[in-house]
């Protein structure tokens, strides 16, 4: 095997519309792309920062550059890489994720199979939701209607202000038949969450994601035990070590590759959650390219729910990989991630 040649670069991507959640508003994002050329294949990974976890694109680029030496000479030796990443990045995160994705892409490409097949999975995955960021209720309803017109079967609606009921009433008037999940991004206290959830029951919601602060596990349990709508943990479910703590405190967890540190950790989280009777959603960060989203999409046949629209929210994705057609993934037979540079990028 020839010496690995790595390229690390930071690129700007831009959201189609301002993306607002209870914590902030975003119009663009800088993500870090890793390319690994071993003389036979070119593999790719991605790090998409989240300020909530103290990440910046500059920090991630430095971290990825400093850790490329951990990539194994043998493309199939992902166990050694996982152990090294756990030591370098004990809390997971996006830098570890970029290295992990690139390594999985490389391993599957050398095996000559799509990543999903390398993972032992098929092509049947749940439909992805499309996220409606916070805006005024009429604007959110219009965006929901546009998503429905594009064939999306599931919406993820951001909440966390005082107009939650008005938002859902406006959306339901436009899309009465779609499945809806809501996400206040930990904006509520436990008592507030229960009162607000009770008011949302008439809108037929699938679940409520992370209603309370991620470190308030007792509060999460109280909400879970009394809520008429299922509760899913997101910010509280970062690494494998978090999964056991969440058993009995929610109905499911949101596993994100960028949050956990990549496919290796995410697969372990999925397996443990299922063993504990928890359902799993695969999620993403607002604004990822098709590199990061494809990695999660290939794992999607293993879970119950999917929220992988980070590449669909941006207007300048430099890659194509696993397209979405009417809300569902359309997998190719290209080996690895199947990610290719978009023409003109």
Rosetta silent file (secondary structure, phi, psi, omega in degrees, C-alpha in Angstrom):
SEQUENCE: XXXXXXXXXXXXXXXXXXXXXXXXXXXXXXXXXXXXXXXXXXXXXXXXXXXXXXXXXXXXXXXXXXXXXXXXXXXXXXXXXXXXXXXXXXXXXXXXXXXXXXXXXXXXXXXXXXXXXXXXXXXXXXXXXXXXXXXXXXXXXXXXXXXXXXXXXXXXXXXXXXXXXXXXXXXXXXXXXXXXXXXXXXXXXXXXXXXXXXXXXXXXXXXXXXXXXXXXXXXXXXXXXXXXXXXXXXXXXXXXXXXXXXXXXXXXXXXXXXXXXXXXXXXXXXXXXXXXXXXXXXXXXXXXXXXXXXXXXXXXXXXXXXXXXXXXXXXXXXXXXXXXXXXXXXXXXXXXXXXXXXXXX
SCORE:     score description
SCORE:     0.000 S_00000001
   1 L     0.000  131.082  179.933    0.000    0.000    0.000 S_00000001
   2 L   -73.238  166.283  179.781    1.373    3.407   -0.986 S_00000001
   3 L   -63.498  138.791  179.703    1.711    6.244    1.478 S_00000001
   4 L   -71.366  133.261  173.964   -1.573    7.971    2.282 S_00000001
   5 E  -109.498  120.888 -175.878   -1.960   11.438    0.819 S_00000001
   6 E  -116.140  144.595  175.109   -4.423   13.552    2.760 S_00000001
   7 E  -127.259  128.073  177.659   -6.075   16.870    1.981 S_00000001
   8 E  -122.202  125.032 -179.200   -7.928   18.871    4.615 S_00000001
   9 E  -143.182  149.782  177.287   -9.873   21.953    3.570 S_00000001
  10 E  -105.094  132.062 -179.035  -12.572   24.174    4.993 S_00000001
  11 E  -126.298  154.804  176.132  -15.437   25.218    2.734 S_00000001
  12 E   -97.597  133.538  171.170  -18.414   27.546    3.129 S_00000001
  13 E  -124.155  153.067 -171.253  -21.924   26.278    2.506 S_00000001
  14 E  -126.142  134.258 -179.566  -25.033   28.416    2.513 S_00000001
  15 E   -76.966  145.392 -179.079  -28.540   27.629    3.698 S_00000001
  16 E   -63.815  -40.941  175.468  -31.451   28.136    1.326 S_00000001
  17 E  -133.829  155.433  177.133  -33.378   30.034    4.016 S_00000001
  18 E   -54.532  133.905 -176.362  -32.241   31.248    7.451 S_00000001
  19 E  -108.286  112.061 -176.122  -32.305   28.268    9.799 S_00000001
  20 E  -115.409  136.799  169.695  -33.477   29.151   13.294 S_00000001
  21 L  -125.499 -174.831 -175.695  -33.787   26.998   16.390 S_00000001
  22 L   -65.827  -17.329 -175.932  -34.418   28.013   20.005 S_00000001
  23 L   -99.523  -31.615 -174.047  -30.691   28.785   20.497 S_00000001
  24 L  -164.523  172.343  173.586  -29.585   30.622   17.344 S_00000001
  25 E  -120.667  138.107 -178.262  -30.148   31.547   13.704 S_00000001
  26 E  -130.258  138.854  175.034  -27.805   30.368   10.952 S_00000001
  27 E  -117.837  -19.009  178.554  -27.508   31.406    7.304 S_00000001
  28 E  -152.159  170.445 -179.563  -24.196   29.739    6.411 S_00000001
  29 E  -154.427  150.266  174.995  -21.685   27.320    7.812 S_00000001
  30 E  -108.262  121.832  179.608  -18.029   26.362    7.394 S_00000001
  31 E  -117.953  157.163 -176.607  -17.425   22.621    7.235 S_00000001
  32 E  -107.719  127.862  179.653  -14.180   20.666    7.022 S_00000001
  33 E  -110.668  129.646  176.052  -13.654   18.122    4.243 S_00000001
  34 E  -109.856  130.694  173.564  -11.018   15.390    4.493 S_00000001
  35 E  -122.196  134.006 -177.795   -9.841   13.507    1.397 S_00000001
  36 E  -123.062  115.850 -179.735   -7.594   10.444    1.646 S_00000001
  37 E  -111.672  114.864 -179.746   -5.842    9.192   -1.490 S_00000001
  38 L  -104.821   14.659  179.579   -3.992    5.887   -1.069 S_00000001
  39 L    90.701  -14.863  178.242   -3.111    5.489   -4.735 S_00000001
  40 L  -116.624  -43.843  178.839   -6.032    3.163   -5.372 S_00000001
  41 L  -133.668  160.755  170.646   -9.083    5.020   -4.063 S_00000001
  42 E  -114.711  116.792 -179.630   -9.973    8.505   -2.857 S_00000001
  43 E  -106.930  155.650 -176.099  -12.022    8.432    0.344 S_00000001
  44 E  -133.013  149.583  172.810  -13.797   11.350    1.982 S_00000001
  45 E  -141.102  168.534 -176.310  -14.937   12.446    5.414 S_00000001
  46 E  -144.165  142.373  172.160  -16.570   15.551    6.854 S_00000001
  47 E  -122.260  119.268  179.147  -16.574   17.533   10.084 S_00000001
  48 E  -114.816  113.238 -171.218  -19.499   19.918   10.614 S_00000001
  49 L   -72.617  154.811  173.620  -19.057   22.025   13.767 S_00000001
  50 L  -133.408  113.530 -179.599  -21.685   22.687   16.422 S_00000001
  51 H   -58.520  -26.078  179.051  -21.065   25.631   18.789 S_00000001
  52 H   -57.498  -32.927  179.038  -23.262   23.913   21.385 S_00000001
  53 H   -99.880   16.802  176.267  -20.435   21.405   21.817 S_00000001
  54 L    74.201   22.627 -177.013  -17.749   24.096   21.693 S_00000001
  55 L   -99.187  139.912  168.962  -16.681   23.338   18.121 S_00000001
  56 L  -125.004  159.625 -179.527  -15.473   25.829   15.513 S_00000001
  57 H   -65.089  -36.703  178.901  -14.401   25.100   11.955 S_00000001
  58 H   -63.739  -44.778  178.653  -10.876   26.363   12.658 S_00000001
  59 H   -62.072  -41.567 -178.595  -10.520   24.056   15.660 S_00000001
  60 H   -66.309  -40.258  179.369  -11.875   21.118   13.677 S_00000001
  61 H   -62.571  -43.308  178.026   -9.506   21.705   10.772 S_00000001
  62 H   -62.905  -41.500 -177.903   -6.535   21.765   13.149 S_00000001
  63 H   -66.310  -41.212  179.130   -7.768   18.655   14.937 S_00000001
  64 H   -66.245  -46.197  178.788   -8.288   16.703   11.725 S_00000001
  65 H   -58.256  -39.579 -177.481   -4.880   17.732   10.357 S_00000001
  66 H   -74.221  -12.468 -174.962   -3.266   16.705   13.619 S_00000001
  67 H  -116.425    3.677 -178.100   -4.908   13.284   13.630 S_00000001
  68 H   -63.491  -23.407  177.070   -4.622   12.072   10.026 S_00000001
  69 H   -65.503  -12.810  177.505   -1.637    9.995   11.112 S_00000001
  70 H   -76.632  -17.771 -178.972   -4.073    7.755   12.978 S_00000001
  71 L   -62.562  131.190 -174.200   -5.493    6.435    9.704 S_00000001
  72 L   -76.042  149.917  174.061   -4.366    2.812    9.326 S_00000001
  73 L   -64.113  -39.525  177.935   -2.217    1.558    6.454 S_00000001
  74 L   -84.358  115.209 -175.950   -4.588   -1.408    6.149 S_00000001
  75 L   -62.151  -21.694 -178.922   -7.954   -0.005    5.015 S_00000001
  76 L   -85.614   -6.920 -173.688   -9.812   -2.843    6.764 S_00000001
  77 L   -87.930   66.294 -178.906   -8.241   -2.165   10.168 S_00000001
  78 H   -79.901  -20.425  178.582  -10.991    0.026   11.548 S_00000001
  79 H   -65.705  -41.750  177.814  -10.772   -1.476   15.035 S_00000001
  80 H   -64.552  -40.636  178.284   -7.310    0.017   15.543 S_00000001
  81 H   -63.101  -44.324 -179.029   -8.542    3.365   14.254 S_00000001
  82 H   -58.602  -44.227  179.042  -11.558    3.299   16.585 S_00000001
  83 H   -62.834  -41.093  179.793   -9.319    2.680   19.596 S_00000001
  84 H   -68.001  -39.712  178.335   -6.989    5.501   18.545 S_00000001
  85 H   -65.650  -38.335  178.841   -9.873    7.911   17.957 S_00000001
  86 H   -62.842  -35.039  177.567  -11.351    7.098   21.366 S_00000001
  87 H   -73.125  -43.287 -177.317   -8.035    8.038   22.969 S_00000001
  88 H   -73.792  -37.599 -175.735   -7.551   11.221   20.939 S_00000001
  89 L  -128.379   72.787 -174.618  -11.210   12.308   21.061 S_00000001
  90 L   -62.643  -20.470  178.674  -12.755   10.749   24.190 S_00000001
  91 L  -100.430   12.482 -179.460  -15.877   12.868   23.825 S_00000001
  92 L    72.490 -138.952  176.738  -16.361   12.047   20.156 S_00000001
  93 L   101.840  177.382 -168.917  -17.225   15.031   18.013 S_00000001
  94 H   -71.712  -32.777  179.108  -16.897   16.181   14.439 S_00000001
  95 H   -64.331  -46.701  176.354  -13.114   15.860   14.005 S_00000001
  96 H   -60.133  -37.338 -179.099  -13.224   12.192   14.957 S_00000001
  97 H   -61.585  -43.471 -179.611  -16.233   11.828   12.679 S_00000001
  98 H   -59.302  -44.510  179.560  -14.357   13.106    9.615 S_00000001
  99 H   -66.962  -42.268 -179.521  -11.571   10.571   10.114 S_00000001
 100 H   -63.806  -46.040 -179.897  -13.986    7.744   10.851 S_00000001
 101 H   -61.696  -45.486  179.901  -16.159    8.424    7.782 S_00000001
 102 H   -60.322  -40.016  179.817  -13.138    8.616    5.492 S_00000001
 103 H   -66.529  -40.415  177.416  -11.831    5.332    6.883 S_00000001
 104 H   -66.972  -40.156  176.929  -15.182    3.593    6.368 S_00000001
 105 H   -59.596  -45.261 -179.480  -15.437    5.003    2.854 S_00000001
 106 H   -64.447  -43.638 -178.958  -11.951    3.717    2.078 S_00000001
 107 H   -62.437  -45.195 -178.581  -12.611    0.264    3.547 S_00000001
 108 H   -69.129  -36.684  177.077  -15.829   -0.212    1.572 S_00000001
 109 H   -63.279  -42.345  178.243  -14.246    1.091   -1.634 S_00000001
 110 H   -65.374  -30.201  176.718  -11.399   -1.408   -1.294 S_00000001
 111 H   -78.619  -12.383  177.009  -13.985   -4.144   -0.749 S_00000001
 112 L    76.852   24.122 -177.481  -15.724   -2.984   -3.928 S_00000001
 113 L  -133.223  155.759  173.122  -19.155   -2.597   -2.307 S_00000001
 114 E   -60.020  152.184 -177.036  -21.405    0.250   -1.187 S_00000001
 115 H   -57.344  -40.216 -179.170  -20.914    1.194    2.438 S_00000001
 116 H   -59.042  -38.277  177.911  -24.371   -0.074    3.398 S_00000001
 117 H   -70.485  -37.849  177.159  -23.439   -3.534    2.062 S_00000001
 118 H   -62.110  -31.878  177.395  -20.086   -3.388    3.855 S_00000001
 119 L   -81.641   -4.286 -179.137  -22.095   -2.697    7.029 S_00000001
 120 L    81.512   25.641 -176.134  -24.306   -5.707    6.291 S_00000001
 121 L  -116.023  160.516  179.561  -27.381   -3.612    5.529 S_00000001
 122 L   -95.535 -152.333 -174.721  -29.864   -3.467    2.669 S_00000001
 123 L  -112.954    1.280 -178.714  -31.477   -0.597    0.779 S_00000001
 124 L   -93.591  113.394 -178.344  -34.757   -0.210    2.679 S_00000001
 125 L  -129.065  155.040  175.431  -34.552    2.783    5.010 S_00000001
 126 L   -63.289  156.324  175.628  -37.165    4.967    6.711 S_00000001
 127 L   -67.184  146.436  175.833  -38.077    8.205    4.940 S_00000001
 128 E   -82.951  143.647  171.854  -36.104   11.221    6.034 S_00000001
 129 L   -76.991  162.408  173.177  -37.892   14.113    7.670 S_00000001
 130 E  -118.191  131.387 -170.723  -37.491   17.634    6.352 S_00000001
 131 E   -90.103  133.170  175.446  -36.784   20.297    8.957 S_00000001
 132 E  -108.220  106.660 -179.674  -38.817   23.474    9.293 S_00000001
 133 L   -72.739  163.868 -178.730  -36.771   26.050   11.191 S_00000001
 134 L   -63.773  135.204  173.196  -38.309   28.702   13.401 S_00000001
 135 L  -160.741 -167.151  174.585  -39.982   31.657   11.703 S_00000001
 136 L   -71.257  154.923 -174.702  -43.398   33.231   11.935 S_00000001
 137 H   -55.091  -39.676 -178.816  -46.218   30.637   11.764 S_00000001
 138 H   -65.861  -40.515  178.297  -47.322   31.571    8.242 S_00000001
 139 H   -66.282  -42.754  178.150  -43.791   31.268    6.873 S_00000001
 140 H   -63.004  -38.754  178.454  -43.270   27.923    8.590 S_00000001
 141 H   -65.712  -38.884  178.361  -46.578   26.671    7.197 S_00000001
 142 H   -65.578  -41.429  177.880  -45.588   27.747    3.695 S_00000001
 143 H   -66.165  -36.264  176.607  -42.251   25.943    3.995 S_00000001
 144 H   -63.904  -42.059  179.227  -44.035   22.852    5.257 S_00000001
 145 H   -64.027  -38.649  177.885  -46.387   22.942    2.267 S_00000001
 146 H   -64.679  -40.883  178.148  -43.430   23.241   -0.115 S_00000001
 147 H   -62.728  -42.270  177.465  -41.773   20.235    1.528 S_00000001
 148 H   -61.626  -38.911  178.374  -44.984   18.247    1.157 S_00000001
 149 H   -64.889  -24.061  176.901  -45.109   19.251   -2.494 S_00000001
 150 L   -86.840    0.264  174.188  -41.632   17.772   -2.934 S_00000001
 151 L    98.939    5.207  178.775  -42.889   14.455   -1.621 S_00000001
 152 L   -70.108  135.557 -178.410  -41.648   14.503    1.968 S_00000001
 153 L   -96.365  -16.259 -173.637  -43.795   12.328    4.221 S_00000001
 154 E  -133.968  136.080  174.691  -42.358   13.531    7.539 S_00000001
 155 E  -116.281  143.464  169.485  -41.652   17.004    8.925 S_00000001
 156 E  -112.708  116.549 -172.943  -39.446   17.973   11.845 S_00000001
 157 E  -108.126  124.037  177.590  -40.698   21.272   13.232 S_00000001
 158 E   -77.112  134.795  177.394  -38.525   23.440   15.454 S_00000001
 159 L  -128.053 -167.337  176.494  -40.270   24.901   18.504 S_00000001
 160 L   122.216    7.460  175.051  -39.200   26.627   21.724 S_00000001
 161 L  -113.383 -164.867 -179.287  -40.983   29.983   21.669 S_00000001
 162 L   -91.011   -0.726 -176.638  -44.381   31.079   22.969 S_00000001
 163 L  -111.873   32.303 -177.802  -46.210   30.484   19.689 S_00000001
 164 H   -57.578  -45.880 -178.223  -45.870   26.687   19.442 S_00000001
 165 H   -64.507  -42.462  178.665  -49.613   26.112   19.154 S_00000001
 166 H   -62.464  -39.183  178.609  -49.999   28.802   16.495 S_00000001
 167 H   -61.303  -50.585 -176.435  -47.111   27.277   14.518 S_00000001
 168 H   -70.464  -33.128  176.423  -48.597   23.789   14.519 S_00000001
 169 H   -63.240  -42.624 -179.943  -52.113   25.027   13.819 S_00000001
 170 H   -66.638  -41.307 -179.353  -50.829   26.884   10.750 S_00000001
 171 H   -67.809  -45.231 -178.817  -48.787   23.912    9.554 S_00000001
 172 H   -62.789  -30.244  177.640  -51.580   21.391   10.091 S_00000001
 173 H   -65.878  -27.614 -178.516  -53.940   23.587    8.078 S_00000001
 174 H   -94.096  -33.400 -176.774  -51.568   23.249    5.104 S_00000001
 175 L  -132.463   72.390 -174.365  -50.385   19.640    5.547 S_00000001
 176 L   -65.779  -22.842 -172.459  -53.052   17.706    7.463 S_00000001
 177 L  -100.467   -9.052 -174.744  -51.746   14.250    6.524 S_00000001
 178 L   -78.493  149.125  170.364  -47.992   14.436    7.107 S_00000001
 179 E   -71.175  139.558 -179.020  -46.217   12.944   10.102 S_00000001
 180 E  -130.590  131.041  169.992  -44.807   15.688   12.330 S_00000001
 181 E  -113.595  148.931  179.158  -42.049   15.562   14.944 S_00000001
 182 E  -123.906  151.182 -175.573  -41.201   18.609   17.041 S_00000001
 183 E  -142.335  104.171  175.689  -37.907   19.735   18.534 S_00000001
 184 L   -84.908    0.853  178.528  -37.618   22.576   21.061 S_00000001
 185 L    52.274   52.071  172.390  -33.858   21.959   21.442 S_00000001
 186 L    63.940   29.501 -173.844  -33.927   21.705   25.257 S_00000001
 187 L   -84.506  -10.248 -171.546  -35.758   25.025   25.645 S_00000001
 188 L  -111.922  151.912  165.646  -38.227   23.950   28.334 S_00000001
 189 L   -77.355  163.116  179.766  -38.170   23.142   32.035 S_00000001
 190 H   -56.560  -46.233 -179.675  -39.789   19.793   32.945 S_00000001
 191 H   -64.670  -42.392  178.510  -42.991   21.420   34.222 S_00000001
 192 H   -63.445  -41.274 -179.626  -43.149   23.729   31.234 S_00000001
 193 H   -58.436  -46.101 -178.430  -42.528   20.805   28.890 S_00000001
 194 H   -63.141  -41.536  178.624  -45.478   18.844   30.253 S_00000001
 195 H   -65.412  -42.960 -178.862  -47.819   21.808   29.937 S_00000001
 196 H   -68.981  -41.187  179.570  -46.652   22.598   26.420 S_00000001
 197 H   -62.444  -40.734  178.481  -46.782   18.975   25.281 S_00000001
 198 H   -58.023  -38.716  179.645  -50.350   18.666   26.561 S_00000001
 199 H   -71.174  -18.744 -177.492  -51.311   21.621   24.387 S_00000001
 200 H   -93.579   -8.595 -177.266  -49.713   19.954   21.347 S_00000001
 201 H   -54.020  -42.424 -177.150  -51.560   16.639   21.619 S_00000001
 202 H   -60.650  -14.030 -176.319  -54.398   17.659   19.226 S_00000001
 203 H   -91.004    4.391  172.900  -51.887   18.024   16.384 S_00000001
 204 L    63.118   51.941 -176.234  -51.094   14.306   16.231 S_00000001
 205 L   -80.747  147.680  178.609  -47.340   14.470   16.788 S_00000001
 206 L   -76.147  -46.488  174.238  -45.044   11.472   16.355 S_00000001
 207 L  -164.619  168.293  175.310  -42.661   12.484   19.143 S_00000001
 208 E  -114.487  128.360 -175.750  -41.047   15.396   20.976 S_00000001
 209 E   -99.720  129.325  174.638  -37.269   15.644   20.770 S_00000001
 210 L    39.239   69.144 -178.753  -35.126   16.783   23.734 S_00000001
 211 L   -72.630  -26.362 -174.038  -37.681   18.941   25.552 S_00000001
 212 L  -121.916  171.845 -179.296  -35.456   19.652   28.591 S_00000001
 213 L   -55.658  139.827 -174.473  -31.805   20.399   29.316 S_00000001
 214 L   -63.900  -24.725  179.544  -29.578   17.438   28.391 S_00000001
 215 L   -89.840    0.856  179.082  -28.041   17.174   31.851 S_00000001
 216 L   -96.379   73.242 -177.069  -31.462   17.038   33.554 S_00000001
 217 H   -69.975  -32.876  175.827  -31.963   13.299   33.383 S_00000001
 218 H   -66.378  -40.520  176.534  -34.418   13.278   36.268 S_00000001
 219 H   -64.780  -39.128  177.593  -36.451   15.925   34.505 S_00000001
 220 H   -61.414  -43.785  178.423  -36.319   13.933   31.291 S_00000001
 221 H   -61.145  -43.542 -178.962  -37.645   10.866   33.125 S_00000001
 222 H   -60.937  -41.725  178.759  -40.472   12.898   34.671 S_00000001
 223 H   -67.508  -45.784 -179.414  -41.515   14.211   31.278 S_00000001
 224 H   -57.887  -44.258 -175.065  -41.211   10.787   29.641 S_00000001
 225 H   -71.128  -24.595 -175.555  -43.314    9.083   32.305 S_00000001
 226 H  -110.523   -9.768 -175.572  -46.127   11.647   32.146 S_00000001
 227 L   -76.213  135.624  173.617  -46.067   12.767   28.514 S_00000001
 228 L   -77.761   -6.210  179.123  -48.891   11.599   26.214 S_00000001
 229 L  -118.782  137.743  179.236  -46.426   11.920   23.310 S_00000001
 230 L   -56.950  148.916 -178.994  -43.204    9.845   23.048 S_00000001
 231 E  -114.133  134.144  178.627  -39.971   11.593   24.057 S_00000001
 232 E  -120.689  132.657  179.476  -36.674   11.254   22.142 S_00000001
 233 E   -90.936  137.732  177.324  -33.310   12.360   23.562 S_00000001
 234 L  -120.378  -77.984 -177.346  -30.839   14.231   21.355 S_00000001
 235 L   -60.536  -20.648  177.536  -28.293   16.438   23.124 S_00000001
 236 L   -81.720  -11.142 -177.163  -28.327   13.974   26.030 S_00000001
 237 L  -114.308   87.640 -176.299  -27.265   11.103   23.749 S_00000001
 238 L  -101.868  -51.135 -174.777  -23.723   11.835   22.596 S_00000001
 239 L  -126.184  171.623  179.381  -21.676    8.654   23.121 S_00000001
 240 H   -54.442  -38.821 -177.706  -22.233    4.972   23.852 S_00000001
 241 H   -63.007  -17.619  179.868  -21.762    5.638   27.572 S_00000001
 242 H   -82.626  -21.897 -168.789  -24.886    7.838   27.519 S_00000001
 243 H   -65.015  -46.292 -179.468  -27.264    5.190   26.203 S_00000001
 244 H   -61.249  -34.692  179.819  -27.661    3.160   29.396 S_00000001
 245 H   -65.668  -23.516 -175.498  -28.341    6.357   31.351 S_00000001
 246 H   -92.636  -12.249  178.044  -31.267    7.122   29.042 S_00000001
 247 E   -60.578  129.830 -178.054  -33.018    3.757   29.353 S_00000001
 248 L    83.836   -4.938 -179.094  -36.328    4.354   31.111 S_00000001
 249 L  -111.300   -4.032  179.315  -36.028    8.103   30.581 S_00000001
 250 E  -164.204  172.777  178.937  -37.204    8.327   26.968 S_00000001
 251 L   -94.008  -18.550 -178.048  -38.643    6.272   24.135 S_00000001
 252 E  -167.500  173.707 -179.768  -35.717    6.719   21.785 S_00000001
 253 E  -131.087  152.829  175.734  -32.470    8.527   21.055 S_00000001
 254 E  -101.174  111.328  179.077  -31.150   10.678   18.234 S_00000001
 255 E   -97.576  123.868  177.205  -27.767    9.366   17.093 S_00000001
 256 E  -120.703  131.221 -179.874  -25.670   11.785   15.048 S_00000001
 257 H   -60.990  -42.194 -178.161  -22.358   10.797   13.496 S_00000001
 258 H   -64.198  -30.426 -178.565  -20.957   14.313   13.945 S_00000001
 259 H   -81.429  -43.430 -174.051  -21.901   14.233   17.619 S_00000001
 260 H   -80.089  -26.769 -177.507  -20.806   10.685   18.459 S_00000001
 261 L   111.467   11.373  174.519  -17.552   10.692   16.496 S_00000001
 262 L   124.297 -174.623 -175.366  -18.483    8.635   13.453 S_00000001
 263 H   -66.377  -36.301 -178.227  -19.945    5.375   12.249 S_00000001
 264 H   -59.236  -50.870  179.330  -18.027    3.174   14.666 S_00000001
 265 H   -69.622  -39.450 -179.155  -19.507    4.805   17.752 S_00000001
 266 H   -61.396  -42.302  179.160  -22.898    5.331   16.122 S_00000001
 267 H   -63.047  -39.752  178.020  -23.254    1.640   15.305 S_00000001
 268 H   -65.059  -38.931  178.308  -22.443    0.724   18.898 S_00000001
 269 H   -65.376  -42.636  178.513  -25.036    3.226   20.136 S_00000001
 270 H   -60.185  -47.762 -178.360  -27.698    1.834   17.810 S_00000001
 271 H   -62.190  -43.432 -178.401  -27.041   -1.729   18.929 S_00000001
 272 H   -69.182  -40.345  178.423  -27.099   -0.835   22.624 S_00000001
 273 H   -60.030  -45.244  179.132  -30.237    1.287   22.295 S_00000001
 274 H   -64.091  -37.737  177.895  -32.079   -1.549   20.586 S_00000001
 275 H   -63.505  -28.409 -179.701  -30.907   -3.988   23.246 S_00000001
 276 L   -92.963    3.919  179.051  -32.428   -1.678   25.866 S_00000001
 277 L    82.792   14.029  177.658  -35.720   -1.346   24.008 S_00000001
 278 L   -93.206  141.659  171.256  -35.075    2.187   22.761 S_00000001
 279 E   -81.890  164.894 -176.190  -35.847    3.259   19.215 S_00000001
 280 E  -131.903  134.947  167.426  -33.236    5.175   17.232 S_00000001
 281 E  -111.312  135.668  170.977  -33.326    8.159   14.945 S_00000001
 282 E   -92.931  120.718 -178.326  -30.318    8.995   12.810 S_00000001
 283 E  -115.491 -176.710 -179.045  -29.931   12.752   12.769 S_00000001
 284 L  -149.268  178.873  175.111  -27.588   15.353   11.340 S_00000001
 285 L  -101.445  148.487  176.878  -26.497   18.936   11.820 S_00000001
 286 L   -60.779  121.009 -177.982  -28.010   21.829    9.935 S_00000001
 287 L    78.110   85.285  163.727  -25.741   22.230    6.956 S_00000001
 288 L  -128.000  153.990  174.064  -23.716   19.153    6.099 S_00000001
 289 L   -83.007  178.501  179.670  -22.599   18.231    2.609 S_00000001
 290 H   -67.498  -14.242  175.521  -23.529   14.971    0.936 S_00000001
 291 H   -66.698  -55.150 -179.400  -20.334   13.398    2.309 S_00000001
 292 H   -65.097  -41.162 -178.584  -21.481   13.519    5.922 S_00000001
 293 H   -67.188  -38.564 -179.539  -25.105   12.789    5.098 S_00000001
 294 H   -61.399  -39.396 -179.608  -24.232    9.794    2.899 S_00000001
 295 H   -58.513  -45.956  178.387  -22.336    8.133    5.737 S_00000001
 296 H   -69.349  -37.347 -179.416  -25.429    8.282    7.947 S_00000001
 297 H   -60.258  -37.806  179.131  -27.750    7.350    5.075 S_00000001
 298 H   -66.576  -22.808  176.573  -25.873    4.081    4.556 S_00000001
 299 H   -89.232  -12.911 -172.577  -26.566    3.253    8.224 S_00000001
 300 H   -58.706  -31.810  177.447  -30.215    4.293    7.988 S_00000001
 301 H   -61.259  -10.457 -177.630  -31.600    0.803    7.189 S_00000001
 302 H   -92.727   -2.061 -172.498  -30.639   -0.157   10.761 S_00000001
 303 L  -126.121  173.345 -176.799  -32.891    2.374   12.541 S_00000001
 304 L   -90.983  -32.226 -175.506  -36.547    3.317   12.980 S_00000001
 305 E  -132.455  151.856 -178.995  -36.463    7.053   12.208 S_00000001
 306 E  -137.186  135.508  174.230  -34.325    9.267    9.984 S_00000001
 307 L  -136.072   76.862 -173.203  -33.655   13.006    9.981 S_00000001
 308 L  -125.156   72.590 -177.712  -30.935   13.409    7.379 S_00000001
 309 L  -120.948   12.707 -176.409  -31.668   16.580    5.457 S_00000001
 310 L   -57.313  -33.318  177.786  -28.578   18.675    6.236 S_00000001
 311 L   -80.803  -20.435 -179.657  -27.490   18.607    2.597 S_00000001
 312 L   -81.624  -13.523 -178.671  -31.006   19.398    1.390 S_00000001
 313 L   -89.219   -9.182 -177.599  -31.038   22.642    3.371 S_00000001
 314 E  -107.973  159.161 -175.451  -28.033   24.128    1.542 S_00000001
 315 L  -104.035   -7.254 -173.436  -27.805   25.555   -1.970 S_00000001
 316 L  -134.252   45.740  175.969  -24.148   24.830   -2.769 S_00000001
 317 L   -61.955  120.250 -177.232  -23.441   21.209   -1.843 S_00000001
 318 L   -81.827    1.327 -177.515  -20.135   20.417   -3.616 S_00000001
 319 E  -131.240  159.196  167.814  -20.833   16.666   -3.708 S_00000001
 320 E  -123.262  143.740 -178.604  -23.450   14.180   -4.854 S_00000001
 321 L  -149.638  -79.641 -179.108  -23.822   10.836   -3.093 S_00000001
 322 L  -118.144   93.851 -177.459  -27.197    9.445   -1.962 S_00000001
 323 E   -67.656  158.356  176.211  -29.960   11.557   -3.486 S_00000001
 324 E  -110.219  125.935  178.382  -33.376   11.879   -1.884 S_00000001
 325 E  -119.639  113.859 -178.650  -36.406   11.289   -4.070 S_00000001
 326 L    52.551   45.165  174.332  -39.771   12.189   -2.543 S_00000001
 327 L    83.654    1.356 -177.340  -38.318   11.930    0.935 S_00000001
 328 E  -124.852  147.050 -178.927  -36.577    8.580    0.466 S_00000001
 329 E   -70.780  140.775  174.941  -32.955    7.673   -0.203 S_00000001
 330 E  -115.547   95.784 -174.551  -32.034    6.446   -3.667 S_00000001
 331 L   -78.752  139.856  173.254  -28.935    4.304   -3.159 S_00000001
 332 L   -97.145  178.351  176.163  -26.488    3.659   -5.980 S_00000001
 333 L  -101.820   11.510  176.601  -24.157    0.701   -6.343 S_00000001
 334 L   -64.309  141.879 -178.274  -21.028    2.866   -6.285 S_00000001
 335 L   -68.812  156.312  179.461  -18.563    1.523   -3.724 S_00000001
 336 E    68.561 -145.188  177.129  -18.069    3.237   -0.383 S_00000001
 337 L   -63.507  -27.263 -172.807  -20.061    6.384    0.282 S_00000001
 338 L    75.931   19.443 -176.209  -20.635    6.797   -3.419 S_00000001
 339 L   -85.406  129.839  178.862  -19.707   10.477   -3.013 S_00000001
 340 E  -129.585  148.592  174.413  -18.508   12.309   -6.110 S_00000001
 341 E   -61.567  135.887  176.475  -17.619   15.970   -6.693 S_00000001
 342 L   -70.123  141.960 -179.838  -20.552   17.830   -8.208 S_00000001
 343 L   -56.421  125.953  179.998  -19.874   19.049  -11.713 S_00000001
 344 L    93.352   -7.198 -179.476  -18.421   22.541  -11.512 S_00000001
 345 L   -87.905    0.000    0.000  -17.475   22.281   -7.831 S_00000001
